[in-house]
Each structure stands twice: as structure tokens, then as C-alpha cells.
Amino acid sequence: MAATSSTPAPAIGGAGTRPDGAAPAAGRRPTGLGVLLSLVSFATFGTSGVFASALLAAGWSSAGAVTARVGVAALVLTVPALVSLRGRAHVLRRSWRPVVAYGVVAVAACQVAYFNAVSHLDVAVALLLEYLGTILVVGWMWLRHGHRPTLLTALGAALSVSGLVLVLDVLGAVRVDVVGVLWGLGAAAGLAAFFVLSAHSDDDLPPIAMAWGGLAIGAVCLLLAGAAGVVPLSAPRVDVEFAGRTMSWVWPVLGLSLVAAVVAYVAGITGTRILGARFSSFLGLTEVLFAVLFAWLLLDQSLTPLQLVGGAVILAGVGVVKYAENA
């Protein structure tokens, strides 16, 4: 979903990062590890819809569910983050700008923009617009760092977006609203920021500390947005229906926080540092596939043949982009 320093360190980036956001060649960790961590991140991000659906059906607002998600996740990460920073607090101080940008743009602004897009558009259209953030990442790497996309990268991007259209089934009659489209593009910018800031964060700053800082700042921003009436914060503490069982609202909130936030953000930052922003952003399209898969397994929502074809097309596009990155 969803989205993410003072001198002598640069404002974006840090020691040990390349312009594309991957680790330097001399000490680079295996690409396979980056792919594995990224897939863990996108799979756990993909569970958010399953957990959130139980809360939404019980009267929670989307903003209320996400605020609980990032707020509880920040609390859970506090002690591990402080332990990881022991003796390295100066790294967090010099990286405060990208951490704040991550929390404000990649976490809070992305969520607010998506909520507002959904209020004007069908969910599938809003998701499609948000995931155009992958194209924004390619454009950013070209304009900011001179990484002009190759023909293969452009082909992979076209395949991935085409597959996304099929998975989200937006070929039929859908609502289109200019205001909603603008909010959707705002969500896309937030998603692009997630990948760019994750890739360019200081390698000396532990991923768990960056995730903690970003989630804490994002939670504060969402609470302020709710207080200002920008997004509705509704969170009734009632029993919910989840996977055919009645249970306390606490359990899906813990699922959202521990699985779809703590694991998702920490693994996502780590994987993106290894792979770089561009390839990670295309690999991020698999989150939609995981979301559809979990909805099928846990919520008994059906998969259409067209969605299966779309999933295959997305994977083909990701494969082409990966080949282009290594060419």
C-alpha cells in the first residue's frame, strides 16, 4: 500500500549507496536475498486487505484502520529500533530528513491520497493509479540520476501495467472523476517515494530504525489529518468476523500491525536497498497478486481466468525489467 540528513550526509542517500539505490558492488549482498526480502514485504503488504476487511465491515474507517496499523507497528518497533541504534544515534540524527520524508510522504501522504481517491473512484481504478508509481520511479531515476530506461525496461513496464489492468479488472464500466484521478496520482507519488527513499537511505541506518521513525511520523501525521477532518478516523471496539470466525477487533489490528506493517516495512526497506528503487518498484506489483491470492484463500473471493492471465503478464514484465537491469 500502499507508499515511502544534516551535513555531512546528503539530504537523500547516504554512505554506501549508488545512484540507483543499490548497495555498492564491492560489498553487495546477493540479489537473490533482495528478491526474497522484497517478496516477503509485498506478500505481507498483500495481507492488509484481508485483515482490514474485517475491521471495515465492523464500522472502522479506512483511515482508522491504517492509523491503528502504523501506530501500533511504531510502538512494537520502538525497543528493537533503539537497540539497533545503540552507539549509532548520530546516524539517525544525520538521516532525519529522509526519515521524516519517508514518514510524511511514503506513509502518511500516500495513505491519505489513496483514501481520498477511493472516495471518488472505484477501488480498482484507485489501485491502478497508485501503482503507476512504478513509472514515476523510472522517470525519477532518469531525470535525477541520468538512468535512461532501455527499450527492454519500457517493454517490461508496459507488460507490467497491462497485467495490472487485467488483475484489477478495470476494462469494464468504471467511475472516473478528475478529483479522484488527482488523488490517485498523489498516491502514486507516495508509492514512488517509498521505493526511492528506501533505496537511498543511509546504509549505516538500520532498516528497522528507519521503519520505526517513518511509521511513528506517519502515525502522527494521520492523527493530525483525522483531527483536521481530512480523513475520517472511526474505530469502534466491537467484535469482528474474520475468516468465518467471530473474534475481538484486537486480532485483525495485530495482524495489520505486526504482519502488514512491521514485517512489510522492515523487509521492504532492506530488500529495496539491495535491489535498487527501479527494479523493486516493478517487483512491488506482485503485492496486488498476493492480495488477490489471500482474498481467495481466506475470504473465498473468486479468481477469474482474466486475473490469472494478468498475473502471468505482470510476472513476465517484472522478468523483462530484471533482465534489462542486468543487461
mmCIF file of C-alpha atoms in Angstrom:
data_model
loop_
_atom_site.group_PDB
_atom_site.id
_atom_site.type_symbol
_atom_site.label_atom_id
_atom_site.label_comp_id
_atom_site.label_asym_id
_atom_site.label_seq_id
_atom_site.Cartn_x
_atom_site.Cartn_y
_atom_site.Cartn_z
ATOM 1 C CA MET A 1 0.000 0.000 0.000
ATOM 2 C CA ALA A 2 0.115 1.099 -0.325
ATOM 3 C CA ALA A 3 3.796 4.310 -0.151
ATOM 4 C CA THR A 4 7.889 5.740 1.395
ATOM 5 C CA SER A 5 20.201 14.464 6.732
ATOM 6 C CA SER A 6 22.216 17.119 8.067
ATOM 7 C CA THR A 7 25.741 17.608 6.855
ATOM 8 C CA PRO A 8 27.979 15.885 6.037
ATOM 9 C CA ALA A 9 25.412 13.325 4.804
ATOM 10 C CA PRO A 10 23.299 14.298 1.757
ATOM 11 C CA ALA A 11 19.589 15.025 2.089
ATOM 12 C CA ILE A 12 18.646 11.848 0.228
ATOM 13 C CA GLY A 13 21.012 8.949 0.159
ATOM 14 C CA GLY A 14 23.991 8.153 2.291
ATOM 15 C CA ALA A 15 27.302 6.434 2.557
ATOM 16 C CA GLY A 16 27.467 3.250 0.587
ATOM 17 C CA THR A 17 24.569 3.828 -1.816
ATOM 18 C CA ARG A 18 24.728 4.138 -5.581
ATOM 19 C CA PRO A 19 22.573 6.466 -7.692
ATOM 20 C CA ASP A 20 20.179 3.595 -8.388
ATOM 21 C CA GLY A 21 19.830 2.925 -4.692
ATOM 22 C CA ALA A 22 21.501 -0.486 -4.656
ATOM 23 C CA ALA A 23 24.430 -1.399 -2.466
ATOM 24 C CA PRO A 24 27.936 -0.811 -3.832
ATOM 25 C CA ALA A 25 29.339 -3.616 -5.937
ATOM 26 C CA ALA A 26 32.281 -4.332 -3.629
ATOM 27 C CA GLY A 27 30.130 -5.339 -0.669
ATOM 28 C CA ARG A 28 26.870 -6.032 -2.402
ATOM 29 C CA ARG A 29 24.620 -8.638 -0.880
ATOM 30 C CA PRO A 30 23.226 -11.349 -3.191
ATOM 31 C CA THR A 31 20.413 -10.162 -5.450
ATOM 32 C CA GLY A 32 18.505 -13.310 -4.541
ATOM 33 C CA LEU A 33 18.359 -12.137 -0.927
ATOM 34 C CA GLY A 34 16.956 -8.793 -2.070
ATOM 35 C CA VAL A 35 14.282 -10.512 -4.166
ATOM 36 C CA LEU A 36 13.355 -12.820 -1.267
ATOM 37 C CA LEU A 37 13.071 -9.949 1.225
ATOM 38 C CA SER A 38 11.083 -7.856 -1.232
ATOM 39 C CA LEU A 39 8.664 -10.694 -1.941
ATOM 40 C CA VAL A 40 8.218 -11.215 1.816
ATOM 41 C CA SER A 41 7.481 -7.490 2.083
ATOM 42 C CA PHE A 42 4.955 -7.423 -0.751
ATOM 43 C CA ALA A 43 3.303 -10.651 0.397
ATOM 44 C CA THR A 44 2.825 -9.254 3.902
ATOM 45 C CA PHE A 45 1.652 -5.925 2.495
ATOM 46 C CA GLY A 46 -0.821 -8.011 0.497
ATOM 47 C CA THR A 47 -2.410 -9.344 3.690
ATOM 48 C CA SER A 48 -3.550 -5.859 4.710
ATOM 49 C CA GLY A 49 -6.782 -6.086 2.714
ATOM 50 C CA VAL A 50 -7.759 -9.352 4.393
ATOM 51 C CA PHE A 51 -7.172 -8.017 7.914
ATOM 52 C CA ALA A 52 -8.660 -4.598 7.157
ATOM 53 C CA SER A 53 -11.822 -6.035 5.588
ATOM 54 C CA ALA A 54 -12.876 -7.446 8.961
ATOM 55 C CA LEU A 55 -12.467 -4.041 10.589
ATOM 56 C CA LEU A 56 -14.168 -2.140 7.771
ATOM 57 C CA ALA A 57 -17.183 -4.467 7.917
ATOM 58 C CA ALA A 58 -17.453 -3.705 11.650
ATOM 59 C CA GLY A 59 -17.634 0.045 11.064
ATOM 60 C CA TRP A 60 -13.993 1.097 11.063
ATOM 61 C CA SER A 61 -12.986 3.750 8.561
ATOM 62 C CA SER A 62 -10.049 3.010 6.253
ATOM 63 C CA ALA A 63 -8.066 5.817 7.853
ATOM 64 C CA GLY A 64 -8.869 4.492 11.311
ATOM 65 C CA ALA A 65 -7.604 1.031 10.398
ATOM 66 C CA VAL A 66 -4.383 2.327 8.841
ATOM 67 C CA THR A 67 -3.702 4.748 11.702
ATOM 68 C CA ALA A 68 -4.013 1.851 14.147
ATOM 69 C CA ARG A 69 -1.810 -0.231 11.873
ATOM 70 C CA VAL A 70 1.114 2.200 11.667
ATOM 71 C CA GLY A 71 0.734 3.478 15.233
ATOM 72 C CA VAL A 72 0.847 0.025 16.844
ATOM 73 C CA ALA A 73 3.677 -1.003 14.492
ATOM 74 C CA ALA A 74 5.721 2.029 15.570
ATOM 75 C CA LEU A 75 5.198 1.103 19.237
ATOM 76 C CA VAL A 76 6.233 -2.515 18.588
ATOM 77 C CA LEU A 77 9.397 -1.397 16.777
ATOM 78 C CA THR A 78 10.456 1.125 19.414
ATOM 79 C CA VAL A 79 12.605 -1.138 21.574
ATOM 80 C CA PRO A 80 14.181 -3.110 18.666
ATOM 81 C CA ALA A 81 14.930 0.173 16.861
ATOM 82 C CA LEU A 82 16.572 1.737 19.917
ATOM 83 C CA VAL A 83 18.651 -1.422 20.440
ATOM 84 C CA SER A 84 19.765 -1.347 16.788
ATOM 85 C CA LEU A 85 20.799 2.300 17.231
ATOM 86 C CA ARG A 86 22.840 1.700 20.377
ATOM 87 C CA GLY A 87 26.084 3.591 19.837
ATOM 88 C CA ARG A 88 24.852 4.874 16.477
ATOM 89 C CA ALA A 89 22.336 7.545 17.430
ATOM 90 C CA HIS A 90 24.328 10.024 15.321
ATOM 91 C CA VAL A 91 23.294 8.077 12.207
ATOM 92 C CA LEU A 92 19.622 8.764 12.931
ATOM 93 C CA ARG A 93 20.380 12.433 13.604
ATOM 94 C CA ARG A 94 22.176 12.903 10.306
ATOM 95 C CA SER A 95 19.438 10.977 8.445
ATOM 96 C CA TRP A 96 16.470 12.828 9.931
ATOM 97 C CA ARG A 97 15.472 14.457 6.626
ATOM 98 C CA PRO A 98 14.937 11.236 4.623
ATOM 99 C CA VAL A 99 13.284 9.585 7.649
ATOM 100 C CA VAL A 100 10.847 12.489 8.024
ATOM 101 C CA ALA A 101 10.213 12.499 4.263
ATOM 102 C CA TYR A 102 9.571 8.744 4.408
ATOM 103 C CA GLY A 103 7.041 9.134 7.211
ATOM 104 C CA VAL A 104 5.268 12.154 5.756
ATOM 105 C CA VAL A 105 5.226 11.197 2.069
ATOM 106 C CA ALA A 106 5.650 7.418 1.774
ATOM 107 C CA VAL A 107 3.499 6.509 4.793
ATOM 108 C CA ALA A 108 1.026 9.300 5.654
ATOM 109 C CA ALA A 109 0.519 11.267 2.417
ATOM 110 C CA CYS A 110 0.299 8.091 0.331
ATOM 111 C CA GLN A 111 -2.426 6.729 2.612
ATOM 112 C CA VAL A 112 -4.413 9.992 2.739
ATOM 113 C CA ALA A 113 -4.242 10.361 -1.045
ATOM 114 C CA TYR A 114 -5.400 6.777 -1.561
ATOM 115 C CA PHE A 115 -8.327 7.170 0.874
ATOM 116 C CA ASN A 116 -9.478 10.277 -0.939
ATOM 117 C CA ALA A 117 -9.046 8.603 -4.341
ATOM 118 C CA VAL A 118 -11.258 5.703 -3.224
ATOM 119 C CA SER A 119 -13.944 8.186 -2.151
ATOM 120 C CA HIS A 120 -14.154 9.385 -5.784
ATOM 121 C CA LEU A 121 -13.189 6.275 -7.795
ATOM 122 C CA ASP A 122 -13.688 2.523 -7.838
ATOM 123 C CA VAL A 123 -11.095 0.749 -5.708
ATOM 124 C CA ALA A 124 -9.574 -0.999 -8.738
ATOM 125 C CA VAL A 125 -9.043 2.291 -10.565
ATOM 126 C CA ALA A 126 -7.540 3.904 -7.468
ATOM 127 C CA LEU A 127 -5.135 0.963 -7.095
ATOM 128 C CA LEU A 128 -4.173 1.164 -10.756
ATOM 129 C CA LEU A 129 -3.376 4.862 -10.402
ATOM 130 C CA GLU A 130 -1.373 4.253 -7.216
ATOM 131 C CA TYR A 131 0.764 1.599 -8.868
ATOM 132 C CA LEU A 132 1.673 4.000 -11.646
ATOM 133 C CA GLY A 133 4.255 4.953 -9.015
ATOM 134 C CA THR A 134 6.494 2.351 -10.668
ATOM 135 C CA ILE A 135 6.583 4.527 -13.788
ATOM 136 C CA LEU A 136 7.325 7.584 -11.647
ATOM 137 C CA VAL A 137 10.336 5.769 -10.188
ATOM 138 C CA VAL A 138 11.689 5.133 -13.692
ATOM 139 C CA GLY A 139 11.158 8.814 -14.541
ATOM 140 C CA TRP A 140 12.849 9.946 -11.329
ATOM 141 C CA MET A 141 15.901 7.765 -11.940
ATOM 142 C CA TRP A 142 16.143 9.178 -15.463
ATOM 143 C CA LEU A 143 15.702 12.859 -14.565
ATOM 144 C CA ARG A 144 17.574 12.859 -11.252
ATOM 145 C CA HIS A 145 20.359 10.361 -11.916
ATOM 146 C CA GLY A 146 20.531 10.105 -15.714
ATOM 147 C CA HIS A 147 19.465 6.426 -15.756
ATOM 148 C CA ARG A 148 17.644 6.494 -19.074
ATOM 149 C CA PRO A 149 15.337 3.468 -19.374
ATOM 150 C CA THR A 150 16.239 0.994 -22.076
ATOM 151 C CA LEU A 151 13.794 -0.353 -24.622
ATOM 152 C CA LEU A 152 13.597 -3.563 -22.574
ATOM 153 C CA THR A 153 12.746 -1.607 -19.422
ATOM 154 C CA ALA A 154 9.999 0.244 -21.309
ATOM 155 C CA LEU A 155 8.677 -3.098 -22.617
ATOM 156 C CA GLY A 156 8.699 -4.570 -19.121
ATOM 157 C CA ALA A 157 6.870 -1.508 -17.782
ATOM 158 C CA ALA A 158 4.212 -1.800 -20.489
ATOM 159 C CA LEU A 159 3.727 -5.513 -19.769
ATOM 160 C CA SER A 160 3.512 -4.949 -16.013
ATOM 161 C CA VAL A 161 0.945 -2.154 -16.274
ATOM 162 C CA SER A 162 -1.076 -4.183 -18.791
ATOM 163 C CA GLY A 163 -1.099 -7.137 -16.419
ATOM 164 C CA LEU A 164 -2.165 -4.878 -13.570
ATOM 165 C CA VAL A 165 -5.118 -3.666 -15.648
ATOM 166 C CA LEU A 166 -6.197 -7.283 -16.150
ATOM 167 C CA VAL A 167 -5.762 -8.292 -12.487
ATOM 168 C CA LEU A 168 -7.745 -5.286 -11.269
ATOM 169 C CA ASP A 169 -10.396 -5.835 -13.975
ATOM 170 C CA VAL A 170 -10.762 -2.166 -14.909
ATOM 171 C CA LEU A 171 -11.706 -2.854 -18.523
ATOM 172 C CA GLY A 172 -15.427 -2.687 -17.798
ATOM 173 C CA ALA A 173 -17.575 0.279 -16.859
ATOM 174 C CA VAL A 174 -15.900 2.249 -14.061
ATOM 175 C CA ARG A 175 -16.400 5.588 -12.362
ATOM 176 C CA VAL A 176 -13.898 8.252 -13.416
ATOM 177 C CA ASP A 177 -13.623 11.540 -11.555
ATOM 178 C CA VAL A 178 -10.953 14.185 -12.166
ATOM 179 C CA VAL A 179 -10.522 14.904 -8.453
ATOM 180 C CA GLY A 180 -10.217 11.193 -7.752
ATOM 181 C CA VAL A 181 -7.621 10.806 -10.505
ATOM 182 C CA LEU A 182 -5.554 13.610 -8.985
ATOM 183 C CA TRP A 183 -5.705 11.957 -5.564
ATOM 184 C CA GLY A 184 -4.730 8.644 -7.191
ATOM 185 C CA LEU A 185 -1.701 10.236 -8.800
ATOM 186 C CA GLY A 186 -0.815 11.664 -5.394
ATOM 187 C CA ALA A 187 -0.878 8.116 -4.026
ATOM 188 C CA ALA A 188 1.384 7.079 -6.901
ATOM 189 C CA ALA A 189 3.872 9.771 -5.888
ATOM 190 C CA GLY A 190 3.770 8.457 -2.318
ATOM 191 C CA LEU A 191 4.413 4.904 -3.518
ATOM 192 C CA ALA A 192 7.336 6.097 -5.641
ATOM 193 C CA ALA A 193 8.744 7.869 -2.579
ATOM 194 C CA PHE A 194 8.578 4.567 -0.667
ATOM 195 C CA PHE A 195 10.954 2.929 -3.137
ATOM 196 C CA VAL A 196 13.232 5.922 -3.776
ATOM 197 C CA LEU A 197 13.695 6.797 -0.101
ATOM 198 C CA SER A 198 14.106 3.142 0.912
ATOM 199 C CA ALA A 199 16.809 2.655 -1.713
ATOM 200 C CA HIS A 200 18.650 5.888 -0.981
ATOM 201 C CA SER A 201 18.598 5.744 2.800
ATOM 202 C CA ASP A 202 21.929 5.700 4.633
ATOM 203 C CA ASP A 203 23.244 2.128 4.729
ATOM 204 C CA ASP A 204 24.526 2.830 8.263
ATOM 205 C CA LEU A 205 20.949 3.463 9.413
ATOM 206 C CA PRO A 206 19.408 0.074 10.316
ATOM 207 C CA PRO A 207 16.270 -0.647 8.247
ATOM 208 C CA ILE A 208 14.370 -1.351 11.469
ATOM 209 C CA ALA A 209 15.229 2.139 12.746
ATOM 210 C CA MET A 210 14.164 3.808 9.502
ATOM 211 C CA ALA A 211 10.891 1.875 9.501
ATOM 212 C CA TRP A 212 10.277 2.834 13.135
ATOM 213 C CA GLY A 213 10.922 6.521 12.515
ATOM 214 C CA GLY A 214 8.822 6.599 9.361
ATOM 215 C CA LEU A 215 5.883 4.745 10.904
ATOM 216 C CA ALA A 216 5.911 6.916 14.034
ATOM 217 C CA ILE A 217 5.923 10.108 11.970
ATOM 218 C CA GLY A 218 3.281 8.678 9.646
ATOM 219 C CA ALA A 219 1.027 7.815 12.587
ATOM 220 C CA VAL A 220 1.298 11.352 13.976
ATOM 221 C CA CYS A 221 0.505 12.825 10.549
ATOM 222 C CA LEU A 222 -2.535 10.567 10.146
ATOM 223 C CA LEU A 223 -3.807 11.527 13.601
ATOM 224 C CA LEU A 224 -3.392 15.198 12.708
ATOM 225 C CA ALA A 225 -5.161 14.623 9.375
ATOM 226 C CA GLY A 226 -8.020 12.957 11.235
ATOM 227 C CA ALA A 227 -8.240 15.774 13.767
ATOM 228 C CA ALA A 228 -8.361 18.280 10.901
ATOM 229 C CA GLY A 229 -11.157 16.348 9.194
ATOM 230 C CA VAL A 230 -9.057 15.457 6.139
ATOM 231 C CA VAL A 231 -9.726 11.747 6.724
ATOM 232 C CA PRO A 232 -12.378 10.152 8.975
ATOM 233 C CA LEU A 233 -10.978 8.288 11.982
ATOM 234 C CA SER A 234 -13.567 5.752 13.126
ATOM 235 C CA ALA A 235 -12.542 2.719 15.192
ATOM 236 C CA PRO A 236 -15.399 1.069 17.135
ATOM 237 C CA ARG A 237 -14.103 -1.536 19.592
ATOM 238 C CA VAL A 238 -16.506 -4.335 18.734
ATOM 239 C CA ASP A 239 -16.179 -7.997 17.795
ATOM 240 C CA VAL A 240 -15.477 -8.660 14.123
ATOM 241 C CA GLU A 241 -15.935 -11.501 11.654
ATOM 242 C CA PHE A 242 -12.640 -12.826 10.286
ATOM 243 C CA ALA A 243 -12.129 -15.961 8.180
ATOM 244 C CA GLY A 244 -15.531 -17.269 9.230
ATOM 245 C CA ARG A 245 -14.989 -16.698 12.961
ATOM 246 C CA THR A 246 -16.129 -14.048 15.433
ATOM 247 C CA MET A 247 -13.269 -12.519 17.404
ATOM 248 C CA SER A 248 -12.094 -9.369 19.133
ATOM 249 C CA TRP A 249 -11.106 -6.404 16.960
ATOM 250 C CA VAL A 250 -7.664 -6.677 18.565
ATOM 251 C CA TRP A 251 -6.653 -9.677 16.439
ATOM 252 C CA PRO A 252 -7.020 -8.128 12.968
ATOM 253 C CA VAL A 253 -5.364 -4.941 14.288
ATOM 254 C CA LEU A 254 -2.407 -7.042 15.434
ATOM 255 C CA GLY A 255 -2.330 -8.745 12.036
ATOM 256 C CA LEU A 256 -2.307 -5.381 10.297
ATOM 257 C CA SER A 257 0.390 -4.047 12.610
ATOM 258 C CA LEU A 258 2.755 -6.993 13.006
ATOM 259 C CA VAL A 259 2.422 -8.652 9.598
ATOM 260 C CA ALA A 260 1.326 -5.907 7.198
ATOM 261 C CA ALA A 261 3.448 -3.161 8.791
ATOM 262 C CA VAL A 262 6.354 -4.338 10.973
ATOM 263 C CA VAL A 263 7.466 -7.199 8.707
ATOM 264 C CA ALA A 264 6.361 -5.475 5.495
ATOM 265 C CA TYR A 265 8.176 -2.168 6.014
ATOM 266 C CA VAL A 266 11.391 -3.575 7.502
ATOM 267 C CA ALA A 267 11.719 -6.250 4.813
ATOM 268 C CA GLY A 268 10.760 -3.729 2.125
ATOM 269 C CA ILE A 269 13.436 -1.214 3.105
ATOM 270 C CA THR A 270 16.097 -3.931 3.344
ATOM 271 C CA GLY A 271 15.156 -5.520 0.013
ATOM 272 C CA THR A 272 14.977 -2.205 -1.812
ATOM 273 C CA ARG A 273 18.431 -1.211 -0.562
ATOM 274 C CA ILE A 274 19.801 -4.352 -2.181
ATOM 275 C CA LEU A 275 17.850 -4.254 -5.458
ATOM 276 C CA GLY A 276 17.561 -0.525 -6.077
ATOM 277 C CA ALA A 277 14.429 1.571 -6.471
ATOM 278 C CA ARG A 278 13.598 0.800 -10.097
ATOM 279 C CA PHE A 279 13.541 -2.988 -10.037
ATOM 280 C CA SER A 280 11.966 -3.062 -6.566
ATOM 281 C CA SER A 281 9.117 -0.856 -7.736
ATOM 282 C CA PHE A 282 8.219 -3.292 -10.518
ATOM 283 C CA LEU A 283 8.587 -6.255 -8.184
ATOM 284 C CA GLY A 284 6.142 -4.383 -5.938
ATOM 285 C CA LEU A 285 3.381 -5.074 -8.447
ATOM 286 C CA THR A 286 3.312 -8.604 -7.042
ATOM 287 C CA GLU A 287 1.613 -7.128 -3.959
ATOM 288 C CA VAL A 288 -1.598 -6.986 -5.993
ATOM 289 C CA LEU A 289 -1.205 -10.671 -6.856
ATOM 290 C CA PHE A 290 -0.649 -11.588 -3.215
ATOM 291 C CA ALA A 291 -3.663 -9.507 -2.165
ATOM 292 C CA VAL A 292 -5.904 -11.295 -4.669
ATOM 293 C CA LEU A 293 -4.477 -14.680 -3.598
ATOM 294 C CA PHE A 294 -5.087 -14.056 0.116
ATOM 295 C CA ALA A 295 -8.610 -12.799 -0.611
ATOM 296 C CA TRP A 296 -9.247 -16.064 -2.483
ATOM 297 C CA LEU A 297 -7.784 -18.257 0.278
ATOM 298 C CA LEU A 298 -9.208 -16.502 3.354
ATOM 299 C CA LEU A 299 -12.247 -14.586 2.134
ATOM 300 C CA ASP A 300 -13.423 -17.049 -0.513
ATOM 301 C CA GLN A 301 -13.325 -14.386 -3.209
ATOM 302 C CA SER A 302 -13.167 -15.864 -6.693
ATOM 303 C CA LEU A 303 -10.310 -15.599 -9.172
ATOM 304 C CA THR A 304 -11.223 -15.110 -12.821
ATOM 305 C CA PRO A 305 -9.216 -16.527 -15.739
ATOM 306 C CA LEU A 306 -8.523 -12.947 -16.825
ATOM 307 C CA GLN A 307 -6.926 -12.191 -13.455
ATOM 308 C CA LEU A 308 -4.743 -15.283 -13.737
ATOM 309 C CA VAL A 309 -3.601 -14.157 -17.181
ATOM 310 C CA GLY A 310 -2.942 -10.685 -15.780
ATOM 311 C CA GLY A 311 -0.798 -12.151 -13.027
ATOM 312 C CA ALA A 312 1.279 -14.031 -15.564
ATOM 313 C CA VAL A 313 1.706 -10.840 -17.611
ATOM 314 C CA ILE A 314 2.855 -8.898 -14.521
ATOM 315 C CA LEU A 315 5.442 -11.553 -13.730
ATOM 316 C CA ALA A 316 6.621 -11.508 -17.347
ATOM 317 C CA GLY A 317 7.004 -7.731 -17.171
ATOM 318 C CA VAL A 318 8.972 -7.953 -13.920
ATOM 319 C CA GLY A 319 11.217 -10.584 -15.516
ATOM 320 C CA VAL A 320 11.889 -8.328 -18.507
ATOM 321 C CA VAL A 321 12.746 -5.384 -16.229
ATOM 322 C CA LYS A 322 15.095 -7.613 -14.204
ATOM 323 C CA TYR A 323 16.796 -8.789 -17.408
ATOM 324 C CA ALA A 324 17.141 -5.166 -18.537
ATOM 325 C CA GLU A 325 18.688 -4.218 -15.154
ATOM 326 C CA ASN A 326 21.341 -6.918 -15.546
ATOM 327 C CA ALA A 327 21.997 -6.320 -19.257
#
